[in-house]
Amino acid sequence: MEDYHKPDQQTVLALRNIATKLRINSIKATTAAGSGHPTSCCSVAEIMSVLFFHTMKYRPEDPRNANNDRFILSKGHAAPVLYAVWAETGYLKENELLNLRKVDSILEGHPVPKQQFVDVATGSLGQGLGAACGMAYTGKYFDKASYRVFCLLGDGEMSEGSVWEAMAFASYYQLDNLVAILDINRLGQSDPAPLQHHVEKYQRRCEAFGWHAVIVDGHSVEELCKVLSQPRHQPLAIIAKTIKGKGIPAAEDKMGWHGKPLPKDMADSVIKEMQSRVVSCNKRLYPAPPTEDASPVSLRNVRMPSAPSYKPGEKIATRKAYGMALAKLGRYNDHVVALDGDTKNSTFSELFKNEHPNRYVECYIAEQNMVSVAMGCAARDRNVVFASTFATFFTRAYDQLRMAGISESNINLCGSHCGVSIGEDGPSQMGLEDLAMFRAIPTATIFYPSDGVSTEKAVELAANTKGLCFIRTSRPENSIIYNCNEDFHVGQAKVVYKTNDDHVTVIGAGVTLHEALAAAEQLKKERINIRVIDPFTIKPLDSKTIIDNAKATRGRIITVEDHYYEGGLGEAVCSAVVNETGFTVHRLAVSQVPRSGKPQELLRIFGIDRDAITQAVRKVLTSSANAK
């Protein structure tokens, strides 16, 4: 601690005054809104004051400057104190705080990125630290810059497993530029937090996870200044013992006040009392400017250097084509990075790792944290991020994916081993819900490539598409069906088989597209012609191509998918054609929890193979003949 410069008395007074002002503005804003969490704001007032006006280096007029220290409010319900801080810096007008939670204000109930000083949306607890890890990893290993990352967590969210996934990640990668501040204010929403004020237990847990952990009085600006200026060689956890509702006599350390604004008369008297505590001080505190050493990054126009180099009829699994495409994209774009959850030799992201080891991040078997780290790596447009695992394992990170949508995050996810076509491993490994899951996220684009060429195009398009992108890849090897110069676009389907006299339109994707093509050859021998469509993207779906071609087959459509009935390709097609008269959609999909078996056996048993398609075509034609 030799290099610790103790703040002078005027600085200490100024920091205390700012803390008092943050409490006052948090109370004013929540009382004006008639809702919010003033007691959760009051426990962190000194922490926020010291962080933003003593420790952090940033340009308050330019919150997203690449060189700025980063701050994530993991306990997102304390948003009013964050807004109060930015009013104190002069970035927000103080009277704007009174519009908290109003429909025409950017100051929402929890932080969202329409506020320039917010990088990732928080409020679903337990997710801030994972995103902070992604930012810190980027700062240390990709940007090689001086900026630090600070994350403020509540004690309630320490019960979330995702917090400990992030703790393990940070220590494994020695993220000594990361500081987590734990607001141990003892009280949760409906009950005290499990460890209450046993701060030494939190300390032991953090130490067991490889962090340097220090206990402080969270209301002492001197102790906070001191601990935050310590040099570190590992991530730092500051365990701040605080009082929930500090400064509000009726609510201090009392249950029953969580998420409740103070009534107007109480707020007025509390504010009056707080104002009397503000000491006259001749010092105005300004944040220190950051070190300018994060080089500018442009993520525009991340392109493949050349067309795919597959030969027609050559066989390759789309999961392998994904790995090859990613490695190729990384060859010519330094800011493409890849993450995986210890499945790299199955998803084939290892092909990227082999070529670009310094841009590959192994996240181990912690999918929730992997998605949060991806969001952190992608924040402030520092990287083009691809994260991969089995499609089915993204289900356990659904809350993180949902929050990535709210965060307007540009992350690309690849889910391999979709459907029953993986075969012998059985249902625990089969992605059968993933299309439904991603279709429900407003910002998501879903690619479902069917061969090596379309997979490579999907990877390139995903890198340049805003929002969440999901690429669904399969385990079986299938033939190349597209020419290498074929042009692909988001929301543009391909007609891959047609004649001038087609009777039924069949829509398949991935494995089932190849089954549909085989069915077309079989039916041709019976003089039945079918038109086969590859949707390429399931969301957005190319409704126009589907409708135009189905009209040529008298509105007769069959969809076939290696996914459950609910929420997949069939339902997407039904939604697209719902207003068309005289259209019928016959859906083939997996109808129950599957089992182990050979891929072809399972496609047959669950009625999504070529024979099931030919049977469905005959049935559709018979029933329309009978209808006449």
XYZ file of C-alpha atoms in Angstrom:
628
model
C 0.000 0.000 0.000
C 3.040 2.316 -0.234
C 1.649 4.018 -3.314
C -1.735 4.709 -1.708
C -2.411 8.436 -1.612
C -4.996 9.019 1.043
C -7.665 11.429 -0.226
C -7.509 14.834 1.463
C -10.276 15.938 3.810
C -11.964 18.112 1.167
C -12.128 15.130 -1.217
C -13.627 12.947 1.513
C -16.247 15.608 2.297
C -17.056 16.065 -1.391
C -17.500 12.297 -1.864
C -19.801 12.123 1.182
C -21.818 15.044 -0.129
C -22.183 13.348 -3.517
C -23.363 10.149 -1.776
C -26.003 12.164 0.087
C -27.088 13.821 -3.158
C -27.371 10.396 -4.860
C -29.689 9.254 -2.045
C -31.780 12.414 -2.339
C -32.164 12.069 -6.115
C -32.936 8.335 -5.900
C -35.710 9.079 -3.398
C -37.057 12.035 -5.394
C -37.138 10.012 -8.636
C -38.825 6.914 -7.187
C -41.382 8.962 -5.243
C -42.204 10.934 -8.414
C -42.526 7.652 -10.343
C -44.643 6.038 -7.630
C -42.503 2.903 -7.961
C -38.901 1.746 -7.856
C -36.286 0.666 -5.325
C -35.036 3.579 -3.214
C -33.728 1.395 -0.359
C -31.570 -0.624 -2.793
C -30.145 2.681 -4.094
C -29.434 4.052 -0.632
C -27.221 1.092 0.369
C -24.806 1.799 -2.529
C -24.601 5.626 -2.464
C -21.022 5.802 -1.122
C -19.899 2.984 -3.432
C -21.251 4.837 -6.483
C -19.828 8.159 -5.312
C -16.304 6.776 -4.852
C -16.393 4.738 -8.070
C -17.572 7.538 -10.355
C -15.859 10.527 -8.726
C -12.623 9.075 -7.375
C -11.694 5.705 -8.904
C -12.977 5.352 -12.447
C -11.334 7.057 -15.410
C -13.789 8.080 -18.103
C -15.103 10.950 -20.211
C -18.551 11.801 -18.817
C -19.535 13.649 -22.007
C -18.756 10.504 -24.066
C -20.001 7.493 -22.072
C -19.217 4.918 -24.806
C -15.653 6.078 -25.435
C -13.561 2.949 -26.076
C -10.931 4.062 -23.529
C -13.352 4.606 -20.635
C -13.436 2.354 -17.597
C -16.583 0.199 -17.806
C -19.316 -0.076 -15.174
C -22.088 -2.674 -15.016
C -24.920 -2.387 -12.508
C -25.720 -6.077 -12.096
C -28.325 -5.227 -9.426
C -30.301 -3.438 -12.117
C -33.193 -2.474 -9.846
C -30.886 0.192 -8.335
C -31.074 2.019 -11.697
C -32.190 5.366 -10.120
C -28.838 5.726 -8.330
C -27.035 5.099 -11.651
C -29.150 7.827 -13.275
C -28.434 10.113 -10.309
C -24.690 9.566 -10.877
C -24.945 10.573 -14.523
C -26.936 13.655 -13.526
C -24.152 14.481 -11.066
C -21.566 14.232 -13.888
C -23.689 16.675 -15.906
C -24.490 14.131 -18.642
C -28.188 14.034 -17.656
C -30.253 17.025 -16.550
C -31.261 16.683 -12.923
C -34.941 17.418 -13.621
C -34.950 14.508 -16.133
C -34.615 12.163 -13.125
C -38.223 13.007 -12.212
C -39.339 11.302 -15.448
C -38.083 7.933 -14.186
C -40.159 5.014 -15.551
C -42.352 7.270 -17.716
C -43.255 5.999 -21.167
C -41.538 8.912 -22.945
C -38.322 8.868 -20.875
C -35.138 6.892 -21.586
C -34.803 6.350 -17.821
C -36.495 2.963 -17.628
C -37.115 0.926 -14.496
C -33.950 -1.101 -15.117
C -30.893 -0.145 -17.209
C -31.186 -0.540 -20.993
C -28.714 0.421 -23.744
C -30.874 3.176 -25.191
C -29.070 4.988 -22.380
C -25.577 5.686 -23.752
C -23.997 4.941 -20.363
C -25.378 1.382 -20.319
C -23.560 -1.392 -22.221
C -25.791 -4.343 -21.362
C -29.310 -4.465 -19.993
C -29.550 -5.779 -16.436
C -32.380 -6.498 -14.043
C -32.601 -10.235 -14.505
C -30.255 -10.871 -11.609
C -26.977 -12.775 -11.713
C -25.946 -11.765 -15.239
C -23.884 -8.588 -14.897
C -20.654 -10.242 -13.790
C -20.535 -12.574 -16.817
C -20.828 -9.603 -19.171
C -18.185 -7.776 -17.108
C -15.914 -10.815 -17.605
C -16.365 -10.509 -21.379
C -15.439 -6.819 -21.252
C -12.449 -7.460 -18.984
C -11.238 -10.348 -21.161
C -11.525 -8.076 -24.210
C -9.643 -5.284 -22.432
C -6.811 -7.519 -21.283
C -6.347 -9.942 -24.165
C -7.877 -8.373 -27.323
C -7.604 -4.587 -26.842
C -4.543 -4.879 -24.559
C -5.710 -1.567 -23.113
C -5.664 0.113 -19.679
C -9.395 0.401 -19.066
C -10.799 -1.462 -16.072
C -14.205 -3.023 -15.530
C -16.308 -2.527 -12.390
C -19.412 -4.565 -11.603
C -21.781 -3.859 -8.714
C -23.752 -6.877 -7.481
C -26.434 -7.284 -4.848
C -26.205 -9.953 -2.154
C -29.516 -11.487 -3.265
C -28.142 -12.368 -6.702
C -25.180 -14.180 -5.142
C -27.552 -17.182 -4.959
C -27.516 -17.398 -8.774
C -25.233 -20.100 -10.148
C -24.326 -17.874 -13.098
C -22.497 -15.521 -10.696
C -20.191 -18.349 -9.663
C -19.655 -19.458 -13.268
C -18.403 -15.897 -13.872
C -16.279 -15.942 -10.694
C -14.570 -19.140 -11.899
C -14.024 -17.710 -15.398
C -12.474 -14.465 -14.082
C -9.932 -16.153 -11.853
C -9.032 -18.802 -14.441
C -8.205 -16.077 -16.967
C -6.551 -13.854 -14.297
C -8.730 -10.863 -15.063
C -6.843 -8.472 -12.782
C -8.591 -5.557 -14.546
C -11.937 -6.653 -13.091
C -13.445 -5.452 -9.805
C -16.686 -6.853 -8.370
C -18.299 -4.864 -5.558
C -20.759 -6.903 -3.514
C -23.451 -4.808 -1.829
C -24.069 -6.895 1.285
C -27.113 -5.053 2.611
C -28.539 -8.212 4.233
C -32.093 -8.008 2.897
C -33.625 -9.577 -0.205
C -37.078 -8.899 -1.630
C -39.228 -11.073 0.606
C -36.687 -12.447 3.077
C -33.168 -11.732 4.306
C -30.444 -13.019 1.965
C -29.209 -16.468 3.089
C -25.861 -15.276 4.507
C -27.294 -12.010 5.886
C -24.370 -9.910 7.205
C -21.861 -12.788 7.505
C -19.404 -10.969 5.281
C -16.544 -13.325 6.169
C -18.508 -16.192 4.535
C -18.746 -14.208 1.311
C -15.032 -13.507 1.602
C -14.165 -17.204 1.960
C -16.358 -18.124 -1.017
C -14.767 -15.469 -3.237
C -11.292 -16.560 -2.148
C -12.152 -20.191 -2.874
C -12.982 -19.061 -6.423
C -9.549 -17.491 -6.810
C -10.381 -13.847 -6.136
C -8.629 -11.374 -3.855
C -11.472 -10.545 -1.445
C -11.525 -7.578 0.937
C -14.220 -6.708 3.490
C -15.010 -3.000 3.887
C -17.583 -0.751 5.508
C -19.600 0.095 2.398
C -20.573 3.469 3.864
C -16.999 4.612 4.548
C -15.662 6.615 1.609
C -12.136 6.392 3.092
C -12.192 2.573 3.197
C -13.646 2.415 -0.325
C -11.026 4.830 -1.718
C -8.292 2.763 -0.132
C -9.405 -0.669 -1.325
C -10.145 0.585 -4.846
C -6.629 1.985 -5.242
C -4.845 -1.246 -4.304
C -2.687 -2.829 -7.019
C -3.857 -6.326 -7.900
C -2.662 -9.460 -9.623
C -6.032 -11.238 -9.617
C -9.663 -10.154 -9.846
C -10.770 -8.123 -6.824
C -13.980 -8.707 -4.870
C -14.902 -5.889 -2.497
C -17.340 -7.199 0.079
C -19.100 -4.054 1.218
C -21.152 -4.369 4.389
C -24.027 -1.936 3.973
C -27.418 -1.019 5.393
C -30.404 -1.305 3.077
C -32.339 1.964 3.139
C -29.363 3.815 4.697
C -30.408 7.359 5.579
C -34.148 6.587 5.674
C -34.812 6.104 9.417
C -38.108 4.226 8.965
C -36.619 1.801 6.424
C -33.002 1.254 7.533
C -32.297 -2.494 7.719
C -36.035 -3.231 7.785
C -37.962 -5.857 5.833
C -40.983 -4.803 3.821
C -39.446 -1.829 2.022
C -37.990 -3.544 -1.049
C -39.265 -2.020 -4.262
C -41.411 0.525 -2.447
C -41.107 4.276 -3.019
C -41.399 6.612 -0.034
C -44.762 8.365 0.325
C -44.463 12.073 -0.573
C -44.603 13.435 2.991
C -42.030 10.913 4.245
C -39.787 11.596 1.241
C -39.934 15.352 1.895
C -38.915 15.022 5.540
C -36.159 12.477 4.795
C -34.774 14.706 1.996
C -34.857 17.748 4.269
C -32.924 15.852 6.936
C -30.402 14.604 4.339
C -29.896 18.097 2.921
C -28.975 19.347 6.384
C -26.104 16.808 6.364
C -24.472 18.268 3.256
C -21.319 19.993 4.492
C -20.022 23.095 2.765
C -17.025 22.102 0.691
C -14.924 24.130 -1.726
C -13.899 21.159 -3.857
C -15.671 20.083 -7.053
C -14.792 16.532 -8.110
C -14.362 15.554 -11.754
C -13.631 12.097 -13.139
C -10.052 11.587 -14.283
C -9.687 11.158 -18.066
C -8.851 7.651 -19.326
C -5.585 6.505 -20.873
C -6.053 6.658 -24.649
C -4.767 3.201 -25.591
C -7.784 1.283 -26.937
C -7.272 1.445 -30.678
C -10.252 2.260 -32.918
C -12.096 -0.774 -34.284
C -14.301 -0.966 -37.372
C -16.615 -3.954 -37.660
C -18.107 -2.811 -40.953
C -17.941 -5.100 -43.924
C -16.652 -8.305 -42.344
C -16.401 -10.335 -45.536
C -15.139 -13.684 -46.753
C -12.072 -13.254 -48.977
C -13.350 -15.690 -51.602
C -16.315 -17.834 -52.580
C -16.808 -21.275 -50.958
C -14.688 -23.993 -52.534
C -16.970 -27.036 -52.305
C -17.645 -29.374 -55.217
C -21.199 -30.423 -56.125
C -22.043 -33.792 -54.570
C -19.173 -33.590 -52.053
C -20.360 -34.570 -48.563
C -19.808 -32.521 -45.405
C -21.713 -31.984 -42.170
C -22.913 -28.408 -41.708
C -21.344 -28.392 -38.213
C -17.921 -28.946 -39.824
C -18.659 -26.403 -42.546
C -19.376 -23.902 -39.739
C -15.915 -24.428 -38.205
C -14.225 -24.133 -41.600
C -16.176 -20.972 -42.450
C -15.390 -19.363 -39.105
C -11.666 -20.075 -39.460
C -11.768 -18.607 -42.969
C -13.617 -15.483 -41.810
C -11.079 -15.053 -38.999
C -8.192 -15.212 -41.457
C -9.092 -11.862 -42.971
C -10.838 -10.155 -40.041
C -8.798 -9.615 -36.882
C -11.801 -8.805 -34.719
C -13.651 -12.087 -35.250
C -13.490 -14.084 -32.006
C -14.899 -17.489 -31.082
C -16.182 -18.914 -27.792
C -17.207 -22.478 -26.989
C -18.346 -24.502 -24.004
C -15.920 -27.470 -24.183
C -17.592 -28.845 -27.316
C -15.131 -27.404 -29.875
C -14.291 -30.811 -31.366
C -18.028 -31.410 -31.971
C -19.099 -27.929 -33.082
C -15.816 -27.680 -35.035
C -14.962 -24.278 -33.544
C -11.616 -26.004 -32.891
C -10.774 -25.296 -36.550
C -10.910 -21.610 -35.635
C -8.897 -22.197 -32.464
C -6.185 -24.067 -34.364
C -5.685 -21.124 -36.716
C -6.377 -18.218 -34.347
C -5.588 -19.465 -30.812
C -5.364 -15.938 -29.360
C -8.895 -15.127 -30.475
C -10.516 -18.285 -29.118
C -12.033 -18.231 -25.613
C -12.729 -21.570 -23.922
C -15.697 -21.018 -21.608
C -15.912 -24.636 -20.386
C -19.238 -26.207 -19.432
C -20.933 -22.989 -18.324
C -23.312 -22.014 -21.124
C -25.059 -19.218 -19.214
C -21.735 -17.533 -18.576
C -20.614 -18.165 -22.159
C -23.546 -16.151 -23.517
C -22.915 -13.338 -21.002
C -19.179 -13.303 -21.821
C -20.094 -13.141 -25.530
C -22.256 -10.075 -24.827
C -19.392 -8.446 -22.929
C -16.917 -9.185 -25.727
C -19.318 -7.686 -28.289
C -20.082 -4.552 -26.219
C -19.034 -1.178 -27.680
C -18.493 -2.964 -31.004
C -15.049 -4.231 -30.026
C -15.433 -7.718 -31.559
C -17.532 -9.848 -33.902
C -18.382 -12.714 -31.558
C -19.392 -16.294 -32.380
C -20.249 -18.682 -29.528
C -21.009 -22.351 -30.092
C -22.238 -25.420 -28.260
C -24.856 -28.121 -28.867
C -28.120 -26.407 -29.848
C -29.906 -28.021 -26.927
C -27.526 -26.579 -24.323
C -28.514 -23.027 -25.244
C -31.846 -23.779 -23.541
C -30.184 -23.406 -20.135
C -28.955 -19.953 -21.161
C -32.352 -18.769 -22.372
C -32.603 -15.969 -19.819
C -29.185 -14.720 -20.941
C -30.322 -14.899 -24.594
C -33.523 -13.018 -23.751
C -31.473 -10.324 -21.999
C -29.103 -10.189 -24.999
C -32.160 -9.264 -27.061
C -33.082 -6.505 -24.594
C -29.413 -5.424 -24.624
C -29.524 -4.953 -28.422
C -26.453 -7.183 -28.413
C -24.862 -8.297 -31.695
C -23.798 -11.846 -30.876
C -23.748 -14.885 -33.133
C -24.579 -18.304 -31.738
C -24.113 -21.642 -33.420
C -26.041 -24.647 -32.119
C -24.869 -27.975 -33.505
C -26.287 -31.494 -33.044
C -29.854 -30.454 -33.690
C -32.685 -32.940 -33.884
C -33.024 -36.723 -33.806
C -30.530 -37.002 -36.660
C -27.663 -37.015 -34.146
C -28.679 -40.642 -33.500
C -27.308 -42.816 -30.722
C -26.622 -40.135 -28.079
C -30.339 -39.863 -27.388
C -32.748 -37.081 -26.418
C -30.646 -35.289 -23.793
C -28.257 -34.215 -26.568
C -30.852 -33.448 -29.275
C -31.784 -29.823 -29.977
C -35.532 -30.006 -30.573
C -36.709 -26.777 -28.934
C -34.086 -24.337 -30.220
C -36.024 -22.874 -33.168
C -38.978 -22.110 -30.888
C -36.642 -20.518 -28.366
C -34.881 -18.201 -30.817
C -38.022 -17.403 -32.845
C -39.514 -15.882 -29.682
C -36.726 -13.288 -29.361
C -37.641 -10.130 -31.315
C -34.067 -9.233 -32.327
C -33.112 -12.746 -33.489
C -32.252 -13.936 -36.999
C -32.263 -17.725 -37.492
C -30.124 -19.372 -40.158
C -30.722 -23.047 -40.933
C -28.215 -23.951 -43.655
C -28.509 -27.261 -45.493
C -25.094 -27.716 -47.056
C -21.504 -26.467 -46.858
C -22.024 -23.557 -49.268
C -25.080 -22.164 -47.467
C -23.359 -22.649 -44.092
C -20.392 -20.553 -45.179
C -22.771 -17.874 -46.457
C -24.727 -17.995 -43.172
C -21.542 -17.364 -41.162
C -20.632 -14.370 -43.342
C -24.153 -12.935 -43.191
C -24.408 -13.438 -39.419
C -21.192 -11.458 -38.922
C -22.869 -8.503 -40.658
C -26.391 -8.806 -39.247
C -27.499 -6.709 -36.271
C -29.036 -8.409 -33.255
C -28.818 -12.032 -32.154
C -28.015 -14.536 -34.899
C -28.510 -18.268 -34.437
C -27.019 -20.772 -36.890
C -28.489 -24.265 -36.579
C -26.080 -26.994 -37.706
C -26.430 -30.759 -38.068
C -24.281 -33.798 -37.349
C -24.824 -36.006 -40.451
C -22.797 -35.461 -43.594
C -24.924 -34.293 -46.518
C -24.235 -33.524 -50.161
C -23.380 -30.054 -51.436
C -26.437 -28.839 -53.360
C -25.498 -25.239 -54.206
C -22.996 -23.814 -56.643
C -20.193 -21.926 -54.958
C -21.249 -18.680 -56.642
C -24.853 -18.920 -55.366
C -25.981 -15.675 -53.723
C -27.652 -15.834 -50.313
C -29.553 -13.187 -48.370
C -31.286 -13.003 -45.001
C -34.988 -13.713 -45.555
C -34.524 -15.225 -49.020
C -35.547 -18.847 -49.598
C -34.288 -21.052 -52.428
C -36.375 -23.264 -54.704
C -34.072 -26.263 -55.038
C -36.302 -28.626 -57.088
C -39.110 -27.813 -59.474
C -40.887 -28.742 -62.698
C -43.573 -26.965 -64.718
C -46.244 -29.208 -63.234
C -45.708 -29.567 -59.488
C -48.459 -30.950 -57.274
C -47.221 -30.158 -53.758
C -44.702 -27.717 -52.248
C -42.432 -29.377 -49.680
C -40.390 -27.200 -47.322
C -37.490 -28.806 -45.460
C -34.283 -27.551 -43.866
C -30.987 -29.137 -42.951
C -31.285 -32.915 -42.868
C -34.946 -32.868 -43.914
C -34.213 -30.837 -47.064
C -32.076 -33.746 -48.274
C -34.872 -36.169 -47.348
C -37.288 -34.017 -49.367
C -34.957 -34.090 -52.394
C -34.747 -37.889 -52.103
C -38.543 -38.036 -51.843
C -38.836 -35.903 -55.004
C -36.739 -38.453 -56.946
C -38.865 -41.331 -55.594
C -42.170 -39.605 -56.461
C -40.954 -38.704 -59.947
C -41.009 -42.418 -60.730
C -44.723 -42.369 -59.836
C -45.218 -39.295 -62.052
C -45.862 -37.108 -59.041
C -43.913 -33.859 -59.102
C -43.106 -31.892 -55.964
C -41.495 -28.511 -55.549
C -38.838 -28.363 -52.820
C -37.980 -25.165 -50.952
C -35.018 -24.447 -48.663
C -36.031 -21.528 -46.403
C -32.338 -20.774 -45.464
C -33.540 -18.396 -42.728
C -36.406 -19.512 -40.501
C -36.637 -15.961 -39.155
C -37.260 -13.841 -41.097
C -39.075 -16.379 -43.262
C -39.405 -15.684 -46.994
C -43.209 -15.658 -47.052
C -43.362 -14.351 -50.619
C -41.356 -17.204 -52.154
C -43.353 -19.761 -50.151
C -46.731 -18.253 -51.112
C -45.853 -17.741 -54.797
C -44.635 -21.323 -55.178
C -47.474 -22.819 -53.153
C -49.949 -21.064 -55.440
C -48.390 -23.033 -58.312
C -49.160 -26.235 -56.346
C -52.761 -25.204 -55.563
C -51.943 -24.101 -52.038
C -50.720 -27.547 -50.973
C -47.765 -27.325 -48.578
C -45.932 -29.947 -46.545
C -43.327 -28.905 -43.986
C -40.822 -31.372 -42.565
C -38.428 -30.583 -39.743
C -36.051 -32.220 -37.288
C -37.577 -30.312 -34.354
C -40.653 -30.624 -32.158
C -43.976 -29.500 -33.667
C -44.201 -26.517 -31.349
C -42.532 -23.314 -32.474
C -40.508 -24.674 -35.382
C -40.505 -24.464 -39.171
C -44.068 -25.758 -39.586
C -45.542 -23.129 -37.291
C -43.463 -20.416 -38.963
C -44.875 -21.444 -42.359
C -48.433 -21.601 -40.950
C -48.024 -18.030 -39.675
C -46.762 -16.919 -43.086
C -49.722 -18.327 -45.038
C -52.528 -17.898 -42.516
C -54.310 -15.236 -44.592
C -54.104 -17.120 -47.891
C -57.359 -18.702 -49.069
C -57.321 -22.296 -50.216
C -53.963 -23.115 -48.636
C -53.414 -26.250 -46.564
C -50.297 -26.969 -44.535
C -49.503 -30.557 -43.561
C -46.750 -30.637 -40.929
C -44.231 -33.407 -40.256
C -42.135 -33.014 -37.100
C -40.987 -34.908 -34.004
C -44.097 -35.528 -31.924
C -42.731 -37.003 -28.709
C -39.573 -37.313 -26.614
C -37.263 -39.380 -28.838
C -34.772 -42.133 -28.006
C -31.388 -43.506 -29.048
C -30.973 -45.200 -32.405
C -29.262 -44.820 -35.755
C -29.989 -41.447 -37.416
C -31.869 -42.968 -40.344
C -33.894 -45.212 -38.002
C -34.919 -42.223 -35.906
C -35.885 -40.119 -38.931
C -38.110 -43.042 -39.956
C -39.604 -43.729 -36.506
C -40.487 -40.060 -35.994
C -41.938 -39.683 -39.461
C -39.610 -37.105 -40.995
C -37.683 -39.196 -43.550
C -38.136 -39.518 -47.332
C -40.742 -42.293 -46.978
C -42.800 -40.200 -44.554
C -42.645 -37.313 -47.038
C -43.722 -39.446 -50.033
C -46.569 -40.869 -47.928
C -47.647 -37.369 -46.865
C -47.581 -36.155 -50.481
C -49.804 -39.058 -51.591
C -52.158 -38.415 -48.666
C -52.447 -34.687 -49.478
C -53.161 -35.455 -53.135
C -55.714 -38.142 -52.253
C -57.574 -35.906 -49.812
C -57.707 -33.005 -52.293
C -58.975 -35.410 -54.995
C -61.653 -36.639 -52.579
C -62.573 -33.040 -51.723
C -63.476 -32.514 -55.373
